[in-house]
mmCIF file of N, CA and C in Angstrom:
data_model
loop_
_atom_site.group_PDB
_atom_site.id
_atom_site.type_symbol
_atom_site.label_atom_id
_atom_site.label_comp_id
_atom_site.label_asym_id
_atom_site.label_seq_id
_atom_site.Cartn_x
_atom_site.Cartn_y
_atom_site.Cartn_z
ATOM 1 N N UNK A 1 0.815 -1.202 0.000
ATOM 2 C CA UNK A 1 0.000 0.000 0.000
ATOM 3 C C UNK A 1 0.860 1.269 0.000
ATOM 4 N N UNK A 2 2.027 1.210 0.631
ATOM 5 C CA UNK A 2 2.914 2.372 0.676
ATOM 6 C C UNK A 2 3.330 2.791 -0.723
ATOM 7 N N UNK A 3 3.499 1.816 -1.614
ATOM 8 C CA UNK A 3 3.951 2.114 -2.966
ATOM 9 C C UNK A 3 2.861 2.867 -3.735
ATOM 10 N N UNK A 4 1.619 2.438 -3.592
ATOM 11 C CA UNK A 4 0.491 3.123 -4.234
ATOM 12 C C UNK A 4 0.434 4.577 -3.755
ATOM 13 N N UNK A 5 0.624 4.797 -2.457
ATOM 14 C CA UNK A 5 0.603 6.150 -1.910
ATOM 15 C C UNK A 5 1.773 6.983 -2.440
ATOM 16 N N UNK A 6 2.927 6.361 -2.564
ATOM 17 C CA UNK A 6 4.119 7.043 -3.101
ATOM 18 C C UNK A 6 3.849 7.526 -4.534
ATOM 19 N N UNK A 7 3.270 6.646 -5.361
ATOM 20 C CA UNK A 7 2.948 7.018 -6.749
ATOM 21 C C UNK A 7 1.888 8.117 -6.765
ATOM 22 N N UNK A 8 0.869 7.980 -5.927
ATOM 23 C CA UNK A 8 -0.197 8.989 -5.869
ATOM 24 C C UNK A 8 0.375 10.369 -5.522
ATOM 25 N N UNK A 9 1.270 10.438 -4.540
ATOM 26 C CA UNK A 9 1.906 11.700 -4.156
ATOM 27 C C UNK A 9 2.722 12.285 -5.309
ATOM 28 N N UNK A 10 3.440 11.417 -6.006
ATOM 29 C CA UNK A 10 4.268 11.844 -7.136
ATOM 30 C C UNK A 10 3.410 12.437 -8.253
ATOM 31 N N UNK A 11 2.320 11.757 -8.582
ATOM 32 C CA UNK A 11 1.406 12.213 -9.641
ATOM 33 C C UNK A 11 0.755 13.541 -9.240
ATOM 34 N N UNK A 12 0.353 13.632 -7.992
ATOM 35 C CA UNK A 12 -0.278 14.859 -7.500
ATOM 36 C C UNK A 12 0.697 16.035 -7.572
ATOM 37 N N UNK A 13 1.918 15.799 -7.149
ATOM 38 C CA UNK A 13 2.931 16.858 -7.148
ATOM 39 C C UNK A 13 3.285 17.313 -8.564
ATOM 40 N N UNK A 14 3.458 16.359 -9.477
ATOM 41 C CA UNK A 14 3.924 16.689 -10.831
ATOM 42 C C UNK A 14 2.790 16.864 -11.841
ATOM 43 N N UNK A 15 1.560 16.578 -11.417
ATOM 44 C CA UNK A 15 0.358 16.783 -12.238
ATOM 45 C C UNK A 15 0.391 16.026 -13.570
ATOM 46 N N UNK A 16 0.948 14.805 -13.526
ATOM 47 C CA UNK A 16 1.000 13.969 -14.725
ATOM 48 C C UNK A 16 1.235 12.515 -14.344
ATOM 49 N N UNK A 17 0.776 11.629 -15.232
ATOM 50 C CA UNK A 17 1.063 10.202 -15.110
ATOM 51 C C UNK A 17 2.186 9.800 -16.068
ATOM 52 N N UNK A 18 2.663 10.751 -16.842
ATOM 53 C CA UNK A 18 3.670 10.471 -17.865
ATOM 54 C C UNK A 18 5.059 10.332 -17.223
ATOM 55 N N UNK A 19 5.656 9.137 -17.310
ATOM 56 C CA UNK A 19 6.954 8.933 -16.649
ATOM 57 C C UNK A 19 8.074 9.799 -17.215
ATOM 58 N N UNK A 20 8.001 10.141 -18.502
ATOM 59 C CA UNK A 20 9.023 11.006 -19.104
ATOM 60 C C UNK A 20 8.948 12.417 -18.504
ATOM 61 N N UNK A 21 7.723 12.918 -18.345
ATOM 62 C CA UNK A 21 7.541 14.253 -17.778
ATOM 63 C C UNK A 21 7.954 14.291 -16.306
ATOM 64 N N UNK A 22 7.593 13.257 -15.555
ATOM 65 C CA UNK A 22 7.987 13.202 -14.142
ATOM 66 C C UNK A 22 9.506 13.163 -14.021
ATOM 67 N N UNK A 23 10.146 12.340 -14.847
ATOM 68 C CA UNK A 23 11.611 12.255 -14.822
ATOM 69 C C UNK A 23 12.233 13.620 -15.114
ATOM 70 N N UNK A 24 11.720 14.316 -16.113
ATOM 71 C CA UNK A 24 12.262 15.633 -16.464
ATOM 72 C C UNK A 24 12.101 16.616 -15.301
ATOM 73 N N UNK A 25 10.930 16.606 -14.670
ATOM 74 C CA UNK A 25 10.685 17.516 -13.550
ATOM 75 C C UNK A 25 11.556 17.182 -12.339
ATOM 76 N N UNK A 26 11.955 15.930 -12.199
ATOM 77 C CA UNK A 26 12.803 15.507 -11.082
ATOM 78 C C UNK A 26 14.286 15.531 -11.455
ATOM 79 N N UNK A 27 14.598 16.094 -12.616
ATOM 80 C CA UNK A 27 15.977 16.199 -13.097
ATOM 81 C C UNK A 27 16.653 14.824 -13.218
ATOM 82 N N UNK A 28 15.884 13.861 -13.681
ATOM 83 C CA UNK A 28 16.419 12.533 -13.987
ATOM 84 C C UNK A 28 16.610 12.498 -15.500
ATOM 85 N N UNK A 29 17.814 12.276 -15.928
ATOM 86 C CA UNK A 29 18.136 12.311 -17.358
ATOM 87 C C UNK A 29 17.658 11.028 -18.028
ATOM 88 N N UNK A 30 16.838 11.177 -19.064
ATOM 89 C CA UNK A 30 16.375 10.026 -19.832
ATOM 90 C C UNK A 30 17.111 10.029 -21.158
ATOM 91 N N UNK A 31 17.786 8.910 -21.415
ATOM 92 C CA UNK A 31 18.595 8.785 -22.627
ATOM 93 C C UNK A 31 18.075 7.600 -23.423
ATOM 94 N N UNK A 32 17.757 7.856 -24.676
ATOM 95 C CA UNK A 32 17.361 6.757 -25.566
ATOM 96 C C UNK A 32 18.609 6.345 -26.339
ATOM 97 N N UNK A 33 18.918 5.052 -26.283
ATOM 98 C CA UNK A 33 20.172 4.560 -26.827
ATOM 99 C C UNK A 33 19.938 3.263 -27.575
ATOM 100 N N UNK A 34 20.783 2.990 -28.539
ATOM 101 C CA UNK A 34 20.700 1.756 -29.322
ATOM 102 C C UNK A 34 21.320 0.615 -28.511
ATOM 103 N N UNK A 35 20.499 -0.044 -27.699
ATOM 104 C CA UNK A 35 20.962 -1.130 -26.840
ATOM 105 C C UNK A 35 20.738 -2.476 -27.521
ATOM 106 N N UNK A 36 21.381 -3.501 -27.009
ATOM 107 C CA UNK A 36 21.186 -4.864 -27.508
ATOM 108 C C UNK A 36 19.706 -5.212 -27.454
ATOM 109 N N UNK A 37 19.235 -6.023 -28.388
ATOM 110 C CA UNK A 37 17.803 -6.345 -28.480
ATOM 111 C C UNK A 37 17.245 -7.011 -27.227
ATOM 112 N N UNK A 38 18.076 -7.636 -26.425
ATOM 113 C CA UNK A 38 17.606 -8.267 -25.185
ATOM 114 C C UNK A 38 17.523 -7.291 -24.007
ATOM 115 N N UNK A 39 17.979 -6.061 -24.216
ATOM 116 C CA UNK A 39 17.999 -5.078 -23.128
ATOM 117 C C UNK A 39 16.963 -3.988 -23.402
ATOM 118 N N UNK A 40 16.014 -3.860 -22.485
ATOM 119 C CA UNK A 40 14.989 -2.825 -22.618
ATOM 120 C C UNK A 40 15.461 -1.489 -22.056
ATOM 121 N N UNK A 41 16.225 -1.539 -20.969
ATOM 122 C CA UNK A 41 16.694 -0.308 -20.354
ATOM 123 C C UNK A 41 17.338 -0.578 -19.014
ATOM 124 N N UNK A 42 17.823 0.492 -18.384
ATOM 125 C CA UNK A 42 18.396 0.375 -17.043
ATOM 126 C C UNK A 42 18.456 1.741 -16.385
ATOM 127 N N UNK A 43 18.678 1.722 -15.076
ATOM 128 C CA UNK A 43 18.812 2.934 -14.274
ATOM 129 C C UNK A 43 20.228 3.004 -13.715
ATOM 130 N N UNK A 44 20.801 4.204 -13.711
ATOM 131 C CA UNK A 44 22.160 4.388 -13.198
ATOM 132 C C UNK A 44 22.212 5.641 -12.325
ATOM 133 N N UNK A 45 22.881 5.506 -11.193
ATOM 134 C CA UNK A 45 23.139 6.628 -10.287
ATOM 135 C C UNK A 45 24.643 6.867 -10.277
ATOM 136 N N UNK A 46 25.056 8.110 -10.552
ATOM 137 C CA UNK A 46 26.483 8.420 -10.603
ATOM 138 C C UNK A 46 26.712 9.847 -10.107
ATOM 139 N N UNK A 47 27.347 9.958 -8.968
ATOM 140 C CA UNK A 47 27.721 11.264 -8.396
ATOM 141 C C UNK A 47 26.534 12.231 -8.301
ATOM 142 N N UNK A 48 25.503 11.768 -7.677
ATOM 143 C CA UNK A 48 24.265 12.534 -7.463
ATOM 144 C C UNK A 48 23.493 12.820 -8.746
ATOM 145 N N UNK A 49 23.861 12.194 -9.836
ATOM 146 C CA UNK A 49 23.122 12.311 -11.085
ATOM 147 C C UNK A 49 22.375 11.004 -11.327
ATOM 148 N N UNK A 50 21.154 11.125 -11.810
ATOM 149 C CA UNK A 50 20.336 9.941 -12.081
ATOM 150 C C UNK A 50 20.051 9.856 -13.578
ATOM 151 N N UNK A 51 20.198 8.632 -14.104
ATOM 152 C CA UNK A 51 20.015 8.397 -15.538
ATOM 153 C C UNK A 51 19.098 7.205 -15.761
ATOM 154 N N UNK A 52 18.191 7.357 -16.691
ATOM 155 C CA UNK A 52 17.386 6.248 -17.185
ATOM 156 C C UNK A 52 17.794 6.075 -18.640
ATOM 157 N N UNK A 53 18.241 4.874 -18.987
ATOM 158 C CA UNK A 53 18.630 4.581 -20.364
ATOM 159 C C UNK A 53 17.603 3.607 -20.937
ATOM 160 N N UNK A 54 17.036 3.978 -22.079
ATOM 161 C CA UNK A 54 15.976 3.190 -22.711
ATOM 162 C C UNK A 54 16.402 2.797 -24.116
ATOM 163 N N UNK A 55 16.122 1.555 -24.469
ATOM 164 C CA UNK A 55 16.431 1.066 -25.805
ATOM 165 C C UNK A 55 15.582 1.811 -26.833
ATOM 166 N N UNK A 56 16.228 2.552 -27.713
ATOM 167 C CA UNK A 56 15.518 3.359 -28.709
ATOM 168 C C UNK A 56 14.847 2.507 -29.787
ATOM 169 N N UNK A 57 15.151 1.219 -29.821
ATOM 170 C CA UNK A 57 14.553 0.339 -30.820
ATOM 171 C C UNK A 57 13.176 -0.183 -30.412
ATOM 172 N N UNK A 58 12.755 0.100 -29.190
ATOM 173 C CA UNK A 58 11.435 -0.323 -28.718
ATOM 174 C C UNK A 58 10.379 0.645 -29.251
ATOM 175 N N UNK A 59 9.147 0.167 -29.395
ATOM 176 C CA UNK A 59 8.098 1.091 -29.837
ATOM 177 C C UNK A 59 7.803 2.093 -28.713
ATOM 178 N N UNK A 60 7.157 3.190 -29.063
ATOM 179 C CA UNK A 60 6.935 4.292 -28.122
ATOM 180 C C UNK A 60 6.181 3.850 -26.863
ATOM 181 N N UNK A 61 5.169 2.996 -27.029
ATOM 182 C CA UNK A 61 4.386 2.553 -25.876
ATOM 183 C C UNK A 61 5.246 1.754 -24.904
ATOM 184 N N UNK A 62 6.102 0.882 -25.442
ATOM 185 C CA UNK A 62 6.926 0.083 -24.544
ATOM 186 C C UNK A 62 8.050 0.920 -23.937
ATOM 187 N N UNK A 63 8.526 1.932 -24.660
ATOM 188 C CA UNK A 63 9.512 2.847 -24.070
ATOM 189 C C UNK A 63 8.910 3.546 -22.849
ATOM 190 N N UNK A 64 7.610 3.868 -22.922
ATOM 191 C CA UNK A 64 6.919 4.493 -21.789
ATOM 192 C C UNK A 64 6.867 3.537 -20.595
ATOM 193 N N UNK A 65 6.610 2.251 -20.856
ATOM 194 C CA UNK A 65 6.579 1.236 -19.800
ATOM 195 C C UNK A 65 7.970 1.097 -19.172
ATOM 196 N N UNK A 66 8.988 1.020 -20.004
ATOM 197 C CA UNK A 66 10.364 0.897 -19.509
ATOM 198 C C UNK A 66 10.732 2.133 -18.693
ATOM 199 N N UNK A 67 10.348 3.309 -19.171
ATOM 200 C CA UNK A 67 10.644 4.537 -18.441
ATOM 201 C C UNK A 67 9.956 4.512 -17.072
ATOM 202 N N UNK A 68 8.713 4.054 -17.012
ATOM 203 C CA UNK A 68 7.990 3.978 -15.738
ATOM 204 C C UNK A 68 8.681 3.017 -14.776
ATOM 205 N N UNK A 69 9.117 1.879 -15.291
ATOM 206 C CA UNK A 69 9.819 0.886 -14.473
ATOM 207 C C UNK A 69 11.129 1.475 -13.925
ATOM 208 N N UNK A 70 11.901 2.082 -14.797
ATOM 209 C CA UNK A 70 13.193 2.644 -14.378
ATOM 210 C C UNK A 70 12.997 3.870 -13.484
ATOM 211 N N UNK A 71 11.930 4.628 -13.714
ATOM 212 C CA UNK A 71 11.602 5.734 -12.817
ATOM 213 C C UNK A 71 11.314 5.187 -11.420
ATOM 214 N N UNK A 72 10.692 4.026 -11.367
ATOM 215 C CA UNK A 72 10.474 3.369 -10.085
ATOM 216 C C UNK A 72 11.783 3.142 -9.357
ATOM 217 N N UNK A 73 12.786 2.679 -10.068
ATOM 218 C CA UNK A 73 14.109 2.504 -9.452
ATOM 219 C C UNK A 73 14.670 3.852 -8.991
ATOM 220 N N UNK A 74 14.546 4.871 -9.827
ATOM 221 C CA UNK A 74 15.093 6.189 -9.493
ATOM 222 C C UNK A 74 14.446 6.767 -8.232
ATOM 223 N N UNK A 75 13.157 6.503 -8.044
ATOM 224 C CA UNK A 75 12.425 7.025 -6.890
ATOM 225 C C UNK A 75 12.617 6.133 -5.661
ATOM 226 N N UNK A 76 12.506 4.818 -5.861
ATOM 227 C CA UNK A 76 12.499 3.875 -4.736
ATOM 228 C C UNK A 76 13.886 3.389 -4.330
ATOM 229 N N UNK A 77 14.791 3.323 -5.301
ATOM 230 C CA UNK A 77 16.124 2.747 -5.066
ATOM 231 C C UNK A 77 17.189 3.699 -5.609
ATOM 232 N N UNK A 78 17.137 4.933 -5.177
ATOM 233 C CA UNK A 78 17.906 6.029 -5.772
ATOM 234 C C UNK A 78 19.383 5.727 -5.983
ATOM 235 N N UNK A 79 20.047 5.186 -5.005
ATOM 236 C CA UNK A 79 21.497 4.997 -5.111
ATOM 237 C C UNK A 79 21.910 3.611 -5.581
ATOM 238 N N UNK A 80 20.953 2.828 -6.031
ATOM 239 C CA UNK A 80 21.248 1.466 -6.486
ATOM 240 C C UNK A 80 21.270 1.444 -8.010
ATOM 241 N N UNK A 81 22.406 1.094 -8.585
ATOM 242 C CA UNK A 81 22.459 0.911 -10.033
ATOM 243 C C UNK A 81 21.802 -0.422 -10.332
ATOM 244 N N UNK A 82 20.801 -0.391 -11.200
ATOM 245 C CA UNK A 82 20.042 -1.609 -11.447
ATOM 246 C C UNK A 82 20.595 -2.370 -12.642
ATOM 247 N N UNK A 83 20.411 -3.670 -12.628
ATOM 248 C CA UNK A 83 20.812 -4.442 -13.803
ATOM 249 C C UNK A 83 19.900 -4.087 -14.970
ATOM 250 N N UNK A 84 20.305 -4.485 -16.135
ATOM 251 C CA UNK A 84 19.508 -4.214 -17.319
ATOM 252 C C UNK A 84 18.111 -4.793 -17.185
ATOM 253 N N UNK A 85 17.101 -4.037 -17.627
ATOM 254 C CA UNK A 85 15.741 -4.563 -17.702
ATOM 255 C C UNK A 85 15.665 -5.373 -18.990
ATOM 256 N N UNK A 86 15.690 -6.685 -18.827
ATOM 257 C CA UNK A 86 15.683 -7.555 -19.993
ATOM 258 C C UNK A 86 14.261 -7.990 -20.317
ATOM 259 N N UNK A 87 14.127 -8.768 -21.357
ATOM 260 C CA UNK A 87 12.819 -9.192 -21.824
ATOM 261 C C UNK A 87 12.015 -9.932 -20.760
ATOM 262 N N UNK A 88 12.667 -10.552 -19.779
ATOM 263 C CA UNK A 88 11.931 -11.351 -18.799
ATOM 264 C C UNK A 88 11.798 -10.664 -17.436
ATOM 265 N N UNK A 89 12.008 -9.367 -17.348
ATOM 266 C CA UNK A 89 12.005 -8.681 -16.063
ATOM 267 C C UNK A 89 10.669 -8.780 -15.334
ATOM 268 N N UNK A 90 9.556 -8.888 -16.042
ATOM 269 C CA UNK A 90 8.258 -8.954 -15.376
ATOM 270 C C UNK A 90 8.130 -10.201 -14.513
ATOM 271 N N UNK A 91 8.998 -11.183 -14.718
ATOM 272 C CA UNK A 91 8.939 -12.416 -13.949
ATOM 273 C C UNK A 91 10.067 -12.494 -12.926
ATOM 274 N N UNK A 92 10.717 -11.385 -12.657
ATOM 275 C CA UNK A 92 11.866 -11.354 -11.764
ATOM 276 C C UNK A 92 11.471 -11.684 -10.327
ATOM 277 N N UNK A 93 12.376 -12.345 -9.636
ATOM 278 C CA UNK A 93 12.157 -12.636 -8.223
ATOM 279 C C UNK A 93 12.867 -11.616 -7.333
ATOM 280 N N UNK A 94 13.667 -10.748 -7.908
ATOM 281 C CA UNK A 94 14.377 -9.724 -7.163
ATOM 282 C C UNK A 94 13.376 -8.737 -6.547
ATOM 283 N N UNK A 95 13.568 -8.409 -5.276
ATOM 284 C CA UNK A 95 12.659 -7.495 -4.584
ATOM 285 C C UNK A 95 12.602 -6.126 -5.268
ATOM 286 N N UNK A 96 13.761 -5.584 -5.634
ATOM 287 C CA UNK A 96 13.744 -4.250 -6.236
ATOM 288 C C UNK A 96 13.118 -4.267 -7.629
ATOM 289 N N UNK A 97 13.267 -5.353 -8.357
ATOM 290 C CA UNK A 97 12.620 -5.446 -9.678
ATOM 291 C C UNK A 97 11.102 -5.559 -9.521
ATOM 292 N N UNK A 98 10.650 -6.332 -8.547
ATOM 293 C CA UNK A 98 9.205 -6.443 -8.291
ATOM 294 C C UNK A 98 8.633 -5.086 -7.889
ATOM 295 N N UNK A 99 9.360 -4.351 -7.046
ATOM 296 C CA UNK A 99 8.892 -3.027 -6.638
ATOM 297 C C UNK A 99 8.831 -2.062 -7.822
ATOM 298 N N UNK A 100 9.824 -2.098 -8.690
ATOM 299 C CA UNK A 100 9.817 -1.227 -9.870
ATOM 300 C C UNK A 100 8.666 -1.593 -10.805
ATOM 301 N N UNK A 101 8.360 -2.878 -10.941
ATOM 302 C CA UNK A 101 7.218 -3.304 -11.759
ATOM 303 C C UNK A 101 5.909 -2.818 -11.151
ATOM 304 N N UNK A 102 5.765 -2.942 -9.836
ATOM 305 C CA UNK A 102 4.551 -2.461 -9.157
ATOM 306 C C UNK A 102 4.425 -0.950 -9.303
ATOM 307 N N UNK A 103 5.541 -0.247 -9.202
ATOM 308 C CA UNK A 103 5.546 1.204 -9.382
ATOM 309 C C UNK A 103 5.019 1.547 -10.786
ATOM 310 N N UNK A 104 5.545 0.874 -11.793
ATOM 311 C CA UNK A 104 5.112 1.122 -13.180
ATOM 312 C C UNK A 104 3.623 0.818 -13.335
ATOM 313 N N UNK A 105 3.162 -0.281 -12.759
ATOM 314 C CA UNK A 105 1.740 -0.648 -12.850
ATOM 315 C C UNK A 105 0.863 0.418 -12.200
ATOM 316 N N UNK A 106 1.268 0.898 -11.026
ATOM 317 C CA UNK A 106 0.484 1.935 -10.333
ATOM 318 C C UNK A 106 0.470 3.241 -11.112
ATOM 319 N N UNK A 107 1.578 3.575 -11.742
ATOM 320 C CA UNK A 107 1.677 4.827 -12.484
ATOM 321 C C UNK A 107 0.884 4.783 -13.789
ATOM 322 N N UNK A 108 0.943 3.670 -14.492
ATOM 323 C CA UNK A 108 0.398 3.610 -15.852
ATOM 324 C C UNK A 108 -1.030 3.069 -15.956
ATOM 325 N N UNK A 109 -1.513 2.405 -14.907
ATOM 326 C CA UNK A 109 -2.837 1.773 -14.971
ATOM 327 C C UNK A 109 -3.697 2.309 -13.826
ATOM 328 N N UNK A 110 -4.771 3.051 -14.141
ATOM 329 C CA UNK A 110 -5.617 3.601 -13.075
ATOM 330 C C UNK A 110 -6.440 2.517 -12.371
ATOM 331 N N UNK A 111 -6.745 2.742 -11.108
ATOM 332 C CA UNK A 111 -7.520 1.784 -10.323
ATOM 333 C C UNK A 111 -8.897 1.518 -10.918
ATOM 334 N N UNK A 112 -9.543 2.555 -11.422
ATOM 335 C CA UNK A 112 -10.916 2.383 -11.906
ATOM 336 C C UNK A 112 -11.023 1.622 -13.227
ATOM 337 N N UNK A 113 -9.908 1.241 -13.809
ATOM 338 C CA UNK A 113 -9.962 0.490 -15.070
ATOM 339 C C UNK A 113 -10.627 -0.868 -14.869
ATOM 340 N N UNK A 114 -10.592 -1.390 -13.642
ATOM 341 C CA UNK A 114 -11.192 -2.694 -13.377
ATOM 342 C C UNK A 114 -12.722 -2.619 -13.397
ATOM 343 N N UNK A 115 -13.245 -1.429 -13.257
ATOM 344 C CA UNK A 115 -14.692 -1.222 -13.365
ATOM 345 C C UNK A 115 -15.079 -1.037 -14.826
ATOM 346 N N UNK A 116 -14.249 -0.321 -15.566
ATOM 347 C CA UNK A 116 -14.558 0.029 -16.952
ATOM 348 C C UNK A 116 -14.406 -1.126 -17.943
ATOM 349 N N UNK A 117 -13.461 -2.026 -17.687
ATOM 350 C CA UNK A 117 -13.145 -3.065 -18.668
ATOM 351 C C UNK A 117 -13.433 -4.452 -18.126
ATOM 352 N N UNK A 118 -13.717 -5.381 -19.051
ATOM 353 C CA UNK A 118 -14.125 -6.735 -18.675
ATOM 354 C C UNK A 118 -12.973 -7.671 -18.338
ATOM 355 N N UNK A 119 -11.801 -7.441 -18.931
ATOM 356 C CA UNK A 119 -10.695 -8.374 -18.698
ATOM 357 C C UNK A 119 -9.343 -7.679 -18.830
ATOM 358 N N UNK A 120 -8.311 -8.394 -18.414
ATOM 359 C CA UNK A 120 -6.974 -7.805 -18.396
ATOM 360 C C UNK A 120 -6.446 -7.496 -19.799
ATOM 361 N N UNK A 121 -6.926 -8.222 -20.791
ATOM 362 C CA UNK A 121 -6.467 -7.974 -22.156
ATOM 363 C C UNK A 121 -7.012 -6.648 -22.682
ATOM 364 N N UNK A 122 -8.272 -6.348 -22.337
ATOM 365 C CA UNK A 122 -8.855 -5.063 -22.727
ATOM 366 C C UNK A 122 -8.132 -3.906 -22.036
ATOM 367 N N UNK A 123 -7.795 -4.106 -20.765
ATOM 368 C CA UNK A 123 -7.077 -3.073 -20.007
ATOM 369 C C UNK A 123 -5.691 -2.846 -20.615
ATOM 370 N N UNK A 124 -4.994 -3.933 -20.903
ATOM 371 C CA UNK A 124 -3.652 -3.827 -21.505
ATOM 372 C C UNK A 124 -3.717 -3.071 -22.827
ATOM 373 N N UNK A 125 -4.722 -3.371 -23.623
ATOM 374 C CA UNK A 125 -4.880 -2.708 -24.910
ATOM 375 C C UNK A 125 -5.227 -1.221 -24.732
ATOM 376 N N UNK A 126 -6.131 -0.941 -23.820
ATOM 377 C CA UNK A 126 -6.570 0.440 -23.614
ATOM 378 C C UNK A 126 -5.440 1.334 -23.110
ATOM 379 N N UNK A 127 -4.585 0.808 -22.255
ATOM 380 C CA UNK A 127 -3.515 1.615 -21.660
ATOM 381 C C UNK A 127 -2.144 1.344 -22.277
ATOM 382 N N UNK A 128 -2.120 0.501 -23.316
ATOM 383 C CA UNK A 128 -0.886 0.211 -24.047
ATOM 384 C C UNK A 128 0.241 -0.247 -23.124
ATOM 385 N N UNK A 129 -0.086 -1.255 -22.301
ATOM 386 C CA UNK A 129 0.890 -1.842 -21.385
ATOM 387 C C UNK A 129 0.865 -3.358 -21.555
ATOM 388 N N UNK A 130 1.920 -4.039 -21.160
ATOM 389 C CA UNK A 130 1.928 -5.502 -21.243
ATOM 390 C C UNK A 130 0.890 -6.123 -20.293
ATOM 391 N N UNK A 131 0.336 -7.233 -20.703
ATOM 392 C CA UNK A 131 -0.654 -7.943 -19.891
ATOM 393 C C UNK A 131 -0.064 -8.295 -18.522
ATOM 394 N N UNK A 132 1.220 -8.623 -18.476
ATOM 395 C CA UNK A 132 1.868 -8.971 -17.203
ATOM 396 C C UNK A 132 1.782 -7.825 -16.192
ATOM 397 N N UNK A 133 1.874 -6.601 -16.680
ATOM 398 C CA UNK A 133 1.770 -5.448 -15.798
ATOM 399 C C UNK A 133 0.344 -5.313 -15.262
ATOM 400 N N UNK A 134 -0.634 -5.594 -16.106
ATOM 401 C CA UNK A 134 -2.035 -5.555 -15.669
ATOM 402 C C UNK A 134 -2.286 -6.651 -14.635
ATOM 403 N N UNK A 135 -1.733 -7.824 -14.868
ATOM 404 C CA UNK A 135 -1.875 -8.913 -13.884
ATOM 405 C C UNK A 135 -1.319 -8.489 -12.528
ATOM 406 N N UNK A 136 -0.172 -7.846 -12.547
ATOM 407 C CA UNK A 136 0.448 -7.379 -11.317
ATOM 408 C C UNK A 136 -0.448 -6.352 -10.620
ATOM 409 N N UNK A 137 -0.981 -5.412 -11.365
ATOM 410 C CA UNK A 137 -1.885 -4.400 -10.813
ATOM 411 C C UNK A 137 -3.142 -5.076 -10.267
ATOM 412 N N UNK A 138 -3.628 -6.066 -10.977
ATOM 413 C CA UNK A 138 -4.831 -6.795 -10.573
ATOM 414 C C UNK A 138 -4.610 -7.512 -9.239
ATOM 415 N N UNK A 139 -3.455 -8.132 -9.064
ATOM 416 C CA UNK A 139 -3.134 -8.824 -7.810
ATOM 417 C C UNK A 139 -3.157 -7.853 -6.643
ATOM 418 N N UNK A 140 -2.558 -6.697 -6.829
ATOM 419 C CA UNK A 140 -2.497 -5.685 -5.782
ATOM 420 C C UNK A 140 -3.908 -5.128 -5.530
ATOM 421 N N UNK A 141 -4.657 -4.887 -6.609
ATOM 422 C CA UNK A 141 -6.003 -4.329 -6.516
ATOM 423 C C UNK A 141 -6.928 -5.258 -5.738
ATOM 424 N N UNK A 142 -6.806 -6.565 -5.974
ATOM 425 C CA UNK A 142 -7.662 -7.533 -5.308
ATOM 426 C C UNK A 142 -7.344 -7.660 -3.823
ATOM 427 N N UNK A 143 -6.123 -7.376 -3.432
ATOM 428 C CA UNK A 143 -5.729 -7.445 -2.018
ATOM 429 C C UNK A 143 -6.305 -6.291 -1.216
ATOM 430 N N UNK A 144 -6.608 -5.179 -1.905
ATOM 431 C CA UNK A 144 -7.085 -3.969 -1.200
ATOM 432 C C UNK A 144 -8.584 -3.883 -1.146
#
């Protein structure tokens, strides 16, 4: 529940759900780079500077998802350099990766979508996010 509140405070303060805009307002540098096809992105902290690196070969919608995930690291795990977000990160057992995924789900998928849509596939399509992220949001939503 603390994570949902953290995202809510962030959105309220920055007046947007857009991870690129939030990163810019928080002076987190977002760099789009030609990364290996297995690497979606990563977060790096260096001398009080924060960087989100996103694979420029991903489509715009998935770049937004990657940015939200890496923004989660920048907010929740500020001084921890994270490993590359690879194709299988949604299934990670690492605590910080799970938290970054939950952060992205809370930021990109509104709570009321479960009232508006019949299934997770419709939600994923409507918000242009992976079904795995909707499943994660659904698990958290059902617990509350």
